[in-house]
PDB file of N, CA and C in Angstrom:
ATOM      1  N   UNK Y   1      32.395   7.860  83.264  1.00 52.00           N
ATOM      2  CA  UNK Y   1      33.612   7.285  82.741  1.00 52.00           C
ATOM      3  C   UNK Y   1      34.736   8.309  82.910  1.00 52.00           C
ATOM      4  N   UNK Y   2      35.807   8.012  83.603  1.00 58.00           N
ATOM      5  CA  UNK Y   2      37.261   8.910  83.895  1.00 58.00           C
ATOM      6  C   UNK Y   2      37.628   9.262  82.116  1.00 58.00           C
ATOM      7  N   UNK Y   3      38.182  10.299  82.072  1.00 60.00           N
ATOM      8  CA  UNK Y   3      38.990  11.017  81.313  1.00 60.00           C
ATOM      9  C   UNK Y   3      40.188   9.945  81.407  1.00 60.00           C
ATOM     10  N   UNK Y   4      40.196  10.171  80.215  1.00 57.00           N
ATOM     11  CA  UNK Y   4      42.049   9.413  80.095  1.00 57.00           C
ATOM     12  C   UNK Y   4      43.499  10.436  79.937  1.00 57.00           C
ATOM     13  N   UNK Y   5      44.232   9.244  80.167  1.00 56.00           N
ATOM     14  CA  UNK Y   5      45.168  11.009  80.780  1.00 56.00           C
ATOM     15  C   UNK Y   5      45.864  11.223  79.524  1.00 56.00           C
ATOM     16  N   UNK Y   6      45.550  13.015  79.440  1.00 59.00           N
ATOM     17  CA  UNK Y   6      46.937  13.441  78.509  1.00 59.00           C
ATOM     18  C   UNK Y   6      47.853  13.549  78.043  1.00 59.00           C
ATOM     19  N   UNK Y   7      48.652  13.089  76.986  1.00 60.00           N
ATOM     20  CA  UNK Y   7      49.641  12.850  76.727  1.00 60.00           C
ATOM     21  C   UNK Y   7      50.509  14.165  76.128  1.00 60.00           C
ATOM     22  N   UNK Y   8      51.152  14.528  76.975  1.00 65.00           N
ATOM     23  CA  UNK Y   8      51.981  15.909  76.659  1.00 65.00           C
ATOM     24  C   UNK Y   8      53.522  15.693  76.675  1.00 65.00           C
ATOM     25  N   UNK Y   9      54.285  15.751  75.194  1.00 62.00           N
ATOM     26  CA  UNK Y   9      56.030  15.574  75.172  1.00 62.00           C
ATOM     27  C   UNK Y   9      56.241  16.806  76.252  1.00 62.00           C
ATOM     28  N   UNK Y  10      57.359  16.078  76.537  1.00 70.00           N
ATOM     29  CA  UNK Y  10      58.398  16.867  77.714  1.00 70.00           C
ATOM     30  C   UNK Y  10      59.162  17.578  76.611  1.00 70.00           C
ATOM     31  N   UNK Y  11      59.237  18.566  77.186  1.00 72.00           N
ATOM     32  CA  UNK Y  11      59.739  20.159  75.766  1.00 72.00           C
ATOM     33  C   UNK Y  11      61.134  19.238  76.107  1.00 72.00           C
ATOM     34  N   UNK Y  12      62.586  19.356  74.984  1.00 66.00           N
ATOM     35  CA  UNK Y  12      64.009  19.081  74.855  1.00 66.00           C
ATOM     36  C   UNK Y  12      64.516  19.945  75.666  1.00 66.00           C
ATOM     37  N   UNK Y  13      65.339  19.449  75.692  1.00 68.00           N
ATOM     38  CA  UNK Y  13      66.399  20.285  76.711  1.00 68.00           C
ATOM     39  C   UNK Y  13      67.013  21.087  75.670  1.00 68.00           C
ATOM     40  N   UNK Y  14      67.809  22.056  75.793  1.00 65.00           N
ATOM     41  CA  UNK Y  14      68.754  23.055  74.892  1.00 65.00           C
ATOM     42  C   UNK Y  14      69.755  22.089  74.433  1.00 65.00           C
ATOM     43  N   UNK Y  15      70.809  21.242  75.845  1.00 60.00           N
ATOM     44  CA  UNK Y  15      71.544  19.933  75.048  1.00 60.00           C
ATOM     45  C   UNK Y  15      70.887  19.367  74.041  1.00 60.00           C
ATOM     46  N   UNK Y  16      69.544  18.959  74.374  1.00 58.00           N
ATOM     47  CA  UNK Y  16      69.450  17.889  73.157  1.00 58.00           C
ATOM     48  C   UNK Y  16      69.071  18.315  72.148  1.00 58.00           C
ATOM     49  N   UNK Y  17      68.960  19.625  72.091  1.00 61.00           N
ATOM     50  CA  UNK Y  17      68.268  20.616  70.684  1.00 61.00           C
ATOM     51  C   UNK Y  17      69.813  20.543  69.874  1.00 61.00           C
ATOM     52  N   UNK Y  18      70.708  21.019  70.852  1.00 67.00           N
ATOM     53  CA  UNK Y  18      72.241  21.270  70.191  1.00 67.00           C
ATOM     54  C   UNK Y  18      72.888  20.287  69.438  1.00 67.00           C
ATOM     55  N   UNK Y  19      72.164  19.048  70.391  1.00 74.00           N
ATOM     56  CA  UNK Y  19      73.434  17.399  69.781  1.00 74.00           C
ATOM     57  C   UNK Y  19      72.459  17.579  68.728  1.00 74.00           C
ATOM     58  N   UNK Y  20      73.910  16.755  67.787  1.00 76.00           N
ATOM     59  CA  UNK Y  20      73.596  16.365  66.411  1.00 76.00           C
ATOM     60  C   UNK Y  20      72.863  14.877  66.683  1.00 76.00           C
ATOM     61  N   UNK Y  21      71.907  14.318  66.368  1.00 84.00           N
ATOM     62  CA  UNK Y  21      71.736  13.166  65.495  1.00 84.00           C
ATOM     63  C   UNK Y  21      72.928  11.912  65.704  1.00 84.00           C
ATOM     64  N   UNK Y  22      72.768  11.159  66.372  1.00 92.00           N
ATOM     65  CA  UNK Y  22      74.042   9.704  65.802  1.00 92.00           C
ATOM     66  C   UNK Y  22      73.503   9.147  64.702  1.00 92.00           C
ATOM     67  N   UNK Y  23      74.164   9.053  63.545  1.00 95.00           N
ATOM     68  CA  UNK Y  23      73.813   8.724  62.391  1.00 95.00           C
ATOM     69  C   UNK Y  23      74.205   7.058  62.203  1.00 95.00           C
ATOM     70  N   UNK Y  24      73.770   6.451  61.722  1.00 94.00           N
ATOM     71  CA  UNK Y  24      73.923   4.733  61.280  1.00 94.00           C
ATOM     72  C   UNK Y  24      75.243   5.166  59.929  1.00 94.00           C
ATOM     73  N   UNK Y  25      75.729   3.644  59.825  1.00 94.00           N
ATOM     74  CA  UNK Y  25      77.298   3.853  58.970  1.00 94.00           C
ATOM     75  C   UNK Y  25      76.833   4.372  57.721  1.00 94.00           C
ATOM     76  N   UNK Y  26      75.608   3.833  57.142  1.00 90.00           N
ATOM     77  CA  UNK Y  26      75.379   4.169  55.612  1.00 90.00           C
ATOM     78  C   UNK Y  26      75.210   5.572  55.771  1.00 90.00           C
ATOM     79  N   UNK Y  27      74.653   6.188  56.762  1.00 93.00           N
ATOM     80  CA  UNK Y  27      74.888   7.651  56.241  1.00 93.00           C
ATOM     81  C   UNK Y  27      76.159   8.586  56.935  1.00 93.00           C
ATOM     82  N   UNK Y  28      76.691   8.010  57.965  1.00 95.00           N
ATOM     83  CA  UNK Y  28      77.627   8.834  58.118  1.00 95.00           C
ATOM     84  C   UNK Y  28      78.880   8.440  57.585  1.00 95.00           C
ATOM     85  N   UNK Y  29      78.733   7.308  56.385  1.00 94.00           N
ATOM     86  CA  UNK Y  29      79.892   7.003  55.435  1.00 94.00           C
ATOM     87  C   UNK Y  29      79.625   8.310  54.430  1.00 94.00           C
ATOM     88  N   UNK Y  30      78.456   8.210  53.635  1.00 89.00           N
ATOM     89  CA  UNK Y  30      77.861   9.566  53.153  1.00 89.00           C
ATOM     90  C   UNK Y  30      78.483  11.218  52.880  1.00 89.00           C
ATOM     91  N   UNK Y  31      78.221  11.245  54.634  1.00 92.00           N
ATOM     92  CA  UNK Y  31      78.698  12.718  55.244  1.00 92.00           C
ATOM     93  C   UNK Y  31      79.865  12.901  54.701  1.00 92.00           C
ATOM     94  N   UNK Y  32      80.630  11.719  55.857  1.00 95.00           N
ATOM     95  CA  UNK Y  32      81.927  11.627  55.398  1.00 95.00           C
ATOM     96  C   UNK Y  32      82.574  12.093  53.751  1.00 95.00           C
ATOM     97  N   UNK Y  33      82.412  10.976  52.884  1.00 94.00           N
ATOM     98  CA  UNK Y  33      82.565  11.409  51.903  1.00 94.00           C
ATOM     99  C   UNK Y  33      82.882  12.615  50.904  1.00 94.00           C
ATOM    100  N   UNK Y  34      81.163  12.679  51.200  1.00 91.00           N
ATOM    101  CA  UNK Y  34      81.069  14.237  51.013  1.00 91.00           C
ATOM    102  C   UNK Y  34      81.832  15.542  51.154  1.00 91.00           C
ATOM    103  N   UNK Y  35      81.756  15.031  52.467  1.00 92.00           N
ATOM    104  CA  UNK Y  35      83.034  16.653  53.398  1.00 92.00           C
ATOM    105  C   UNK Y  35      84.273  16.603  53.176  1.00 92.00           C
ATOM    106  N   UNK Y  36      85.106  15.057  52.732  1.00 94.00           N
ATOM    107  CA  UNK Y  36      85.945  15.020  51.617  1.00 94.00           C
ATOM    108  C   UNK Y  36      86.416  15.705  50.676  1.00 94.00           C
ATOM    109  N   UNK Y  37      85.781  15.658  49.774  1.00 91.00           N
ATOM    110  CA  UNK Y  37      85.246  16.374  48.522  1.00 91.00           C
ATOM    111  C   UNK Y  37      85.372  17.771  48.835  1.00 91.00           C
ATOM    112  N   UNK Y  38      84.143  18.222  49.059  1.00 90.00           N
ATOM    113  CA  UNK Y  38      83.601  19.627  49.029  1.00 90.00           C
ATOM    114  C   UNK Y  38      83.888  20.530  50.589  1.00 90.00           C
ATOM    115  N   UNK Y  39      84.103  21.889  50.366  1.00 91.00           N
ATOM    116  CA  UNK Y  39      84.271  22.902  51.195  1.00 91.00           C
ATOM    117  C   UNK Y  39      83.025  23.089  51.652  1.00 91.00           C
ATOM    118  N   UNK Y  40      82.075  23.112  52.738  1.00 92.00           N
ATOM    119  CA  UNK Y  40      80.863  23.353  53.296  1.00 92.00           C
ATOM    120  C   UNK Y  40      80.916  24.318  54.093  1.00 92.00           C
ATOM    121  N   UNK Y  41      79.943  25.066  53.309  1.00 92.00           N
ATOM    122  CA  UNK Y  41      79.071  26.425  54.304  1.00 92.00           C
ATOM    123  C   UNK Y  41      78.438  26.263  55.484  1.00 92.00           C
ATOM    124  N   UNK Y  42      77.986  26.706  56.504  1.00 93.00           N
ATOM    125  CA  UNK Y  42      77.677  26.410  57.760  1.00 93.00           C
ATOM    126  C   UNK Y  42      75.854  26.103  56.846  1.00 93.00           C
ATOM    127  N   UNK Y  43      75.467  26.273  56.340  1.00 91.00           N
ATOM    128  CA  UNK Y  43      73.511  26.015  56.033  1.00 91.00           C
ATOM    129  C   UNK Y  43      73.966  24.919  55.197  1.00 91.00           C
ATOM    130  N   UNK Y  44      74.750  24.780  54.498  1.00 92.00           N
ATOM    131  CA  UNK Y  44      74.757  23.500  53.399  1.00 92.00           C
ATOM    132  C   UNK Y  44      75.358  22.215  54.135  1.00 92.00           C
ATOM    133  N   UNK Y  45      76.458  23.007  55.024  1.00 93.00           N
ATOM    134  CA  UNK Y  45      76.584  21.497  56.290  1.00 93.00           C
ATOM    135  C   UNK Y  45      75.089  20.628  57.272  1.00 93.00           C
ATOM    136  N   UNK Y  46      74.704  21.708  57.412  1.00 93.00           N
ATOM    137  CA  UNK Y  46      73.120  21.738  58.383  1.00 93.00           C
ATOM    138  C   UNK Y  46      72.348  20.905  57.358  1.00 93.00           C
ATOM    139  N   UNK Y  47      72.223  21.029  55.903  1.00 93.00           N
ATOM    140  CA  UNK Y  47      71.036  20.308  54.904  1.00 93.00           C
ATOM    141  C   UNK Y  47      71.644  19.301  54.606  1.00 93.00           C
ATOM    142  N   UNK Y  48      73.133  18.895  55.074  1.00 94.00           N
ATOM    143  CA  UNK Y  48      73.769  17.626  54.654  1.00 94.00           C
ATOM    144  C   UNK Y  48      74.070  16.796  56.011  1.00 94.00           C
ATOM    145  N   UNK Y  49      73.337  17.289  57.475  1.00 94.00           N
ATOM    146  CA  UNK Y  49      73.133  16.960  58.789  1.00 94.00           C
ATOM    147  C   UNK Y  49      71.419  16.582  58.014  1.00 94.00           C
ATOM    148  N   UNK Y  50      70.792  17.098  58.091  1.00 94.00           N
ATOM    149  CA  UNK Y  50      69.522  16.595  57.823  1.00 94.00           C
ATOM    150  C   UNK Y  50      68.938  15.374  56.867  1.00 94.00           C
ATOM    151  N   UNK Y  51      70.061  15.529  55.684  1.00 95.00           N
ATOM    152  CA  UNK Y  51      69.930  14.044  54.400  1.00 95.00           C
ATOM    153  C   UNK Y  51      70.522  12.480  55.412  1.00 95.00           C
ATOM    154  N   UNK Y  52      71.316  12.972  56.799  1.00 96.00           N
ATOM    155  CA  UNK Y  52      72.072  12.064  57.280  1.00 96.00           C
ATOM    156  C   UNK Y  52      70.714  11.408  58.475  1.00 96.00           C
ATOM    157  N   UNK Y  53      70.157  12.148  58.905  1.00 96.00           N
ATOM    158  CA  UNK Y  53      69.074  12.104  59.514  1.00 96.00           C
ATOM    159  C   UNK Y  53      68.167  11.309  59.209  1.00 96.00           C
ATOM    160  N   UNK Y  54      67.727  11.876  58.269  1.00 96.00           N
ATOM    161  CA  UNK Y  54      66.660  10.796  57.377  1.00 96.00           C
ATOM    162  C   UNK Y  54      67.182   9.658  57.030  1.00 96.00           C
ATOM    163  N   UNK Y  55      68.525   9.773  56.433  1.00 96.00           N
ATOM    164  CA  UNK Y  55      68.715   8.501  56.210  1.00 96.00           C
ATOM    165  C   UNK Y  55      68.751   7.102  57.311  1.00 96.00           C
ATOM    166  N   UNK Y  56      69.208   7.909  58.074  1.00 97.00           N
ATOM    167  CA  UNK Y  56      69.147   6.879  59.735  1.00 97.00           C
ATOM    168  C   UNK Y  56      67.965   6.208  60.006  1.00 97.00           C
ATOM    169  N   UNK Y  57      66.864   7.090  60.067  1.00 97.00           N
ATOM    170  CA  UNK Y  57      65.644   7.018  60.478  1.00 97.00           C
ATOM    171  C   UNK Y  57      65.098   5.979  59.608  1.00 97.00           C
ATOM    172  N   UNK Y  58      65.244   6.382  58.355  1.00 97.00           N
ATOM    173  CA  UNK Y  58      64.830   5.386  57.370  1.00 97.00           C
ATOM    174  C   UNK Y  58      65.113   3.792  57.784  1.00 97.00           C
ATOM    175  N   UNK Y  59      66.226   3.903  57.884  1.00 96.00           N
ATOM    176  CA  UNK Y  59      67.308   2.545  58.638  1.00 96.00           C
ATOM    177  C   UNK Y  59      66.652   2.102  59.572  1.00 96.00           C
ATOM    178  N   UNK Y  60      66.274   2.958  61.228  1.00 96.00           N
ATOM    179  CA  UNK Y  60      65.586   2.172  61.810  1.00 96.00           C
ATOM    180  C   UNK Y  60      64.752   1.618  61.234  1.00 96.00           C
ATOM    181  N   UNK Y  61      63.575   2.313  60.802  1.00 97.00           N
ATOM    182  CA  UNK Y  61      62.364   2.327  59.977  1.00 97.00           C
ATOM    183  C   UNK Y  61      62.227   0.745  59.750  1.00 97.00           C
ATOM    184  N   UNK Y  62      63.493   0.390  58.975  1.00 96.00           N
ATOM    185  CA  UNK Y  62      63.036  -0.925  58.035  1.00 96.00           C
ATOM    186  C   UNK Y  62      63.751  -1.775  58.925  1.00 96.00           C
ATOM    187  N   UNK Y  63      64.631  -1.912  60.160  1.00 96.00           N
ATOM    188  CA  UNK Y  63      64.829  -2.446  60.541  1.00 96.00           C
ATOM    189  C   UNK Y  63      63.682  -2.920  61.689  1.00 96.00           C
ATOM    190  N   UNK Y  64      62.774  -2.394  62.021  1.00 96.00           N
ATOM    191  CA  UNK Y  64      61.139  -2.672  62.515  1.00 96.00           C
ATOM    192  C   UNK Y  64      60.411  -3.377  61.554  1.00 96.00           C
ATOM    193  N   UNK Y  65      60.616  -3.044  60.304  1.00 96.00           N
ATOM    194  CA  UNK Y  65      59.624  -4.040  59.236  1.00 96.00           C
ATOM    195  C   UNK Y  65      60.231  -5.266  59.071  1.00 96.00           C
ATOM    196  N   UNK Y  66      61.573  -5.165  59.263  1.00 96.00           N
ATOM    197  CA  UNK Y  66      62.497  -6.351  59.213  1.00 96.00           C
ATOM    198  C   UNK Y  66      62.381  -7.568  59.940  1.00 96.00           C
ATOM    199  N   UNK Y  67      62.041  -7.413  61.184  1.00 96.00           N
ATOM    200  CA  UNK Y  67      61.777  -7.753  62.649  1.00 96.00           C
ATOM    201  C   UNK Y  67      60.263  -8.463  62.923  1.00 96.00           C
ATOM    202  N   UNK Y  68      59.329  -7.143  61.946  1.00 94.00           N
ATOM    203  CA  UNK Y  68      57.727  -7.039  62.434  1.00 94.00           C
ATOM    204  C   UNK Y  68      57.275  -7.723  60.816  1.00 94.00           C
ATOM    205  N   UNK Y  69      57.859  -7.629  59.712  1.00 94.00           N
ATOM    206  CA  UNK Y  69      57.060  -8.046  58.111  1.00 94.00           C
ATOM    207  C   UNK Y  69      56.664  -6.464  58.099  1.00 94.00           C
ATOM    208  N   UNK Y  70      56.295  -6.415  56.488  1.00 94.00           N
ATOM    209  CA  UNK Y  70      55.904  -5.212  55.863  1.00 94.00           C
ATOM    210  C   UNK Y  70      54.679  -5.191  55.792  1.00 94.00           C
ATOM    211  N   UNK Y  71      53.826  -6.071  56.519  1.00 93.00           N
ATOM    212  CA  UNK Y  71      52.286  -5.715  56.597  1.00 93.00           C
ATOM    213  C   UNK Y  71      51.907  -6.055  57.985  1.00 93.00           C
ATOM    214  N   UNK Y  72      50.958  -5.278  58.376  1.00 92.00           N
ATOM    215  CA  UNK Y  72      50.303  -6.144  59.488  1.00 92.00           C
ATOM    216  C   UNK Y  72      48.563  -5.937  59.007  1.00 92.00           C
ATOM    217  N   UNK Y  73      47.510  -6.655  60.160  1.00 90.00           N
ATOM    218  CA  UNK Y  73      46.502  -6.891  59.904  1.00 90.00           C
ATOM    219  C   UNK Y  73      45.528  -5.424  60.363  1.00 90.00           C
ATOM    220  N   UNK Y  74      44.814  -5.181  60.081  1.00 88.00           N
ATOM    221  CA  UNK Y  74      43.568  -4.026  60.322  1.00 88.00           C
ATOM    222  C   UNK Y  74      42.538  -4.869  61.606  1.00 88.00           C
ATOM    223  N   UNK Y  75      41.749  -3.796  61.896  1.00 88.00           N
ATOM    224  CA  UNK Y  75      40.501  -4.720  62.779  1.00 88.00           C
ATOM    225  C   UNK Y  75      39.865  -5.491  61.941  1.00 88.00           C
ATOM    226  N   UNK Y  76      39.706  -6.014  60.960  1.00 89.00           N
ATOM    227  CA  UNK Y  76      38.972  -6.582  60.023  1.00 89.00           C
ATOM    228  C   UNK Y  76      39.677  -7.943  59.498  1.00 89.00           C
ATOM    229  N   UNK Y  77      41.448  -7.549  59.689  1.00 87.00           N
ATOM    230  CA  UNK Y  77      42.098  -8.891  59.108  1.00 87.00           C
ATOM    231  C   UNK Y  77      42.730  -8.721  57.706  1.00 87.00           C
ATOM    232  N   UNK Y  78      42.419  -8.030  57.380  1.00 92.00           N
ATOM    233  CA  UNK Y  78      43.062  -7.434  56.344  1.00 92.00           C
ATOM    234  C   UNK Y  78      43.877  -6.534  56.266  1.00 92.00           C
ATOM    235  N   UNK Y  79      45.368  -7.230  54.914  1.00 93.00           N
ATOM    236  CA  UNK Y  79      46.350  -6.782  55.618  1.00 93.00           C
ATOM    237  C   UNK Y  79      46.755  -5.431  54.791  1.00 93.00           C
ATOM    238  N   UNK Y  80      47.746  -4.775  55.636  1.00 94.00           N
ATOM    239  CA  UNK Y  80      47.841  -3.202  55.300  1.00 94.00           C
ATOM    240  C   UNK Y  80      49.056  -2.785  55.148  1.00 94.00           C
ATOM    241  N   UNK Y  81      50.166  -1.919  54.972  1.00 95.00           N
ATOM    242  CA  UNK Y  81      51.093  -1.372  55.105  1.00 95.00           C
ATOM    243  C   UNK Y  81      51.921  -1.565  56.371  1.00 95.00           C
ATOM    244  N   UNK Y  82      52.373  -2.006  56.920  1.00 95.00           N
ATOM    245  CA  UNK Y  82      53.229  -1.556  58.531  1.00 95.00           C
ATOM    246  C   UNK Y  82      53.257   0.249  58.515  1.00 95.00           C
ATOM    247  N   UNK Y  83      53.208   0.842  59.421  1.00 95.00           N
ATOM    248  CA  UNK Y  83      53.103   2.201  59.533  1.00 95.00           C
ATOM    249  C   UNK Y  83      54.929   2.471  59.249  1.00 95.00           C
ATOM    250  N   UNK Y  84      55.587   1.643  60.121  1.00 96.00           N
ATOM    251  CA  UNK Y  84      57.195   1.975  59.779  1.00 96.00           C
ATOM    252  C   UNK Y  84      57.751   1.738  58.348  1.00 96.00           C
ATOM    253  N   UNK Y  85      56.966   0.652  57.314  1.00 96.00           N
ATOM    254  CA  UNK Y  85      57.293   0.947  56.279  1.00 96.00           C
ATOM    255  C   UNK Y  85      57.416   2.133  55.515  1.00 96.00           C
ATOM    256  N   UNK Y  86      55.551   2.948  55.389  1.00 96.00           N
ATOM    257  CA  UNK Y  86      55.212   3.753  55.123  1.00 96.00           C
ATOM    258  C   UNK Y  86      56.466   5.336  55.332  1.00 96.00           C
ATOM    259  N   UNK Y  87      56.780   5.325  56.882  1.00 97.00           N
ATOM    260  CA  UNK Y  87      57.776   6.253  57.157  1.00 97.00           C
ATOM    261  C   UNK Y  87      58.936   6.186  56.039  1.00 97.00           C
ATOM    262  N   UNK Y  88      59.552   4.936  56.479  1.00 97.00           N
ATOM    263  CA  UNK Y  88      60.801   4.346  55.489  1.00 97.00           C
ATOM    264  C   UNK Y  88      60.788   5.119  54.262  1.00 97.00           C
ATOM    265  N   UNK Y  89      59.915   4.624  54.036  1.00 97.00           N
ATOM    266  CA  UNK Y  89      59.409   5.651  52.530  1.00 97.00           C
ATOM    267  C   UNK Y  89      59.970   6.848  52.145  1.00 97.00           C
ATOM    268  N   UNK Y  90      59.092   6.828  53.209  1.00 98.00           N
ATOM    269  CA  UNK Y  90      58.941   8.967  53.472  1.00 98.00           C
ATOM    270  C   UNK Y  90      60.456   9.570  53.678  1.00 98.00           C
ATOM    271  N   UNK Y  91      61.019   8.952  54.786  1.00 97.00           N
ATOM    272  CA  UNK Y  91      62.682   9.551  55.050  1.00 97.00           C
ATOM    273  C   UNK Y  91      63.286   9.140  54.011  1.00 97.00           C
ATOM    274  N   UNK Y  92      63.138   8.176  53.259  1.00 96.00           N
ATOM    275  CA  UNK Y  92      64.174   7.997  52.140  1.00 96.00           C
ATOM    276  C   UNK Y  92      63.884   8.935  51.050  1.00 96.00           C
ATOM    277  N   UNK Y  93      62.308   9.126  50.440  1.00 98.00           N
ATOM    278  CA  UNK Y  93      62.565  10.543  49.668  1.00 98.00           C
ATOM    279  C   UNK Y  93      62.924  11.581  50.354  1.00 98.00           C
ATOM    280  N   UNK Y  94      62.862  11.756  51.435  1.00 96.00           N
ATOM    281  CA  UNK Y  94      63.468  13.115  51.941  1.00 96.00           C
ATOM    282  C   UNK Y  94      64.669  13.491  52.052  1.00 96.00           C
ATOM    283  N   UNK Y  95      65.340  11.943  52.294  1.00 95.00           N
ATOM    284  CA  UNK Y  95      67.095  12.229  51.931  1.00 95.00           C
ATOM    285  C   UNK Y  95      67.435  11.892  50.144  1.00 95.00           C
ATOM    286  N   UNK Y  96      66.380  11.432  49.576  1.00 95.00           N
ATOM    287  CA  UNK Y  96      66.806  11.633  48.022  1.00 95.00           C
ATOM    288  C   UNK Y  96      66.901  13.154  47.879  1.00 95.00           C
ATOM    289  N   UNK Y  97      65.723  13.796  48.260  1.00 96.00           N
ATOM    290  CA  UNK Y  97      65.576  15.279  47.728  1.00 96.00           C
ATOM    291  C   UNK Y  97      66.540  16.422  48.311  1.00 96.00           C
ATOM    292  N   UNK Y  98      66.894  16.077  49.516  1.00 94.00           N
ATOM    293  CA  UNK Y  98      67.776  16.848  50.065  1.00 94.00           C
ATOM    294  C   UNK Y  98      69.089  16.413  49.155  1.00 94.00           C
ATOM    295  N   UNK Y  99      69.413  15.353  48.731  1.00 90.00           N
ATOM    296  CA  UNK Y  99      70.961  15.084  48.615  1.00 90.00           C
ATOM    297  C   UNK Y  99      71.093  15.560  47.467  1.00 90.00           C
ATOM    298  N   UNK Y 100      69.955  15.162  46.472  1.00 93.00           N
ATOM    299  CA  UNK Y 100      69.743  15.900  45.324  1.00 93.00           C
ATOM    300  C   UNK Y 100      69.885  18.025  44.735  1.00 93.00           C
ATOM    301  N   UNK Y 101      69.301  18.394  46.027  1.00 92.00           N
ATOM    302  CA  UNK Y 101      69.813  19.636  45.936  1.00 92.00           C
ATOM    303  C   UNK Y 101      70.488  20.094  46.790  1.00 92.00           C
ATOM    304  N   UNK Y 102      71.028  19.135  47.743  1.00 89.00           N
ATOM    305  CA  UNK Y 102      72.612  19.770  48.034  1.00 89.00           C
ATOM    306  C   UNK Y 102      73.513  19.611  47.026  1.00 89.00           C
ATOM    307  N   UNK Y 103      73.618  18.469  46.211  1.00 84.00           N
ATOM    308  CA  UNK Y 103      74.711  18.693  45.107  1.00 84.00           C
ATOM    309  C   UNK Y 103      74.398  19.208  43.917  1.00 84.00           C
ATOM    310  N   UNK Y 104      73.200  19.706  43.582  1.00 89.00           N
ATOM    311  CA  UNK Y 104      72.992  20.610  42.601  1.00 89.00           C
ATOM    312  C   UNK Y 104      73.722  21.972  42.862  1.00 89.00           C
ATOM    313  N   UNK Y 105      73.639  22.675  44.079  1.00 86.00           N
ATOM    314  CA  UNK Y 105      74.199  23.684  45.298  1.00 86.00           C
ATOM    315  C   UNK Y 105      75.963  23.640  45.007  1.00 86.00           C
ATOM    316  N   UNK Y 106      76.241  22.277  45.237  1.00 83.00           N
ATOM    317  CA  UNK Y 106      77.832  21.828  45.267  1.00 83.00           C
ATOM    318  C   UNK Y 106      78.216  22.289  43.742  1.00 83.00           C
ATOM    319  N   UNK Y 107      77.147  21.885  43.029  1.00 83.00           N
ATOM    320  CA  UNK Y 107      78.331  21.509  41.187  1.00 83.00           C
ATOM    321  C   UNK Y 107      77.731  22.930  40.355  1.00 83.00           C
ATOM    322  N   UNK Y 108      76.548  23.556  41.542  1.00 81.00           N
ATOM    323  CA  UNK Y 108      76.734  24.606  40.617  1.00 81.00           C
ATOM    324  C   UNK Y 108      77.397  25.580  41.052  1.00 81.00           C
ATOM    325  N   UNK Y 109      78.783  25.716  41.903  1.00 65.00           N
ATOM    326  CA  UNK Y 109      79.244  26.793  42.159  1.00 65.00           C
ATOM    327  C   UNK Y 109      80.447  27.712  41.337  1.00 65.00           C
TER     328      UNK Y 109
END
């Protein structure tokens, strides 16, 4: 029986390491906002690039469950989580927790 072939990511380019992220409106209304407001440090801009991130992702995320339903079936038929829900999840606490202590950062200065 042949080997099946390896699946190896193509390393990023330096461009695409550099570009920021295109963010969806709900979070780069967010950013926006934000940078409004508050004077940003070059690391606290970067952790408020990353809450914008997640939040996007999240966005696709549910816009696949949206499309696909929030469950699909197992080999058995029984139904389970969608894997993109599960993510959804995940990026949305990650931009709770980030946003959460970026403005702890902001109001305690």
């Amino acid at each position: 029986m042949p080997k099946a072939p390896r699946m190896t990511p193509s390393k990023p380019t330096k461009a695409a390491i550099d570009k920021p992220m295109a963010l969806c409106r709900e979070a780069q209304e967010t950013i926006d906002n934000i940078r409004r407001e508050w004077q940003l440090t070059p690391p606290v801009a970067a952790l408020l690039q990353l809450v914008g991130e997640a939040v996007t992702k999240a966005a696709e995320c549910e816009a696949v469950t949206k499309r696909e339903g929030m469950f699909i079936g197992d080999a058995k038929g029984a139904a389970k989580p969608h894997p993109a829900a599960l993510l959804a999840r995940d990026y949305r606490a990650q931009a709770s927790t980030g946003l959460q202590r970026l403005l702890a950062h902001l109001e305690g200065r």
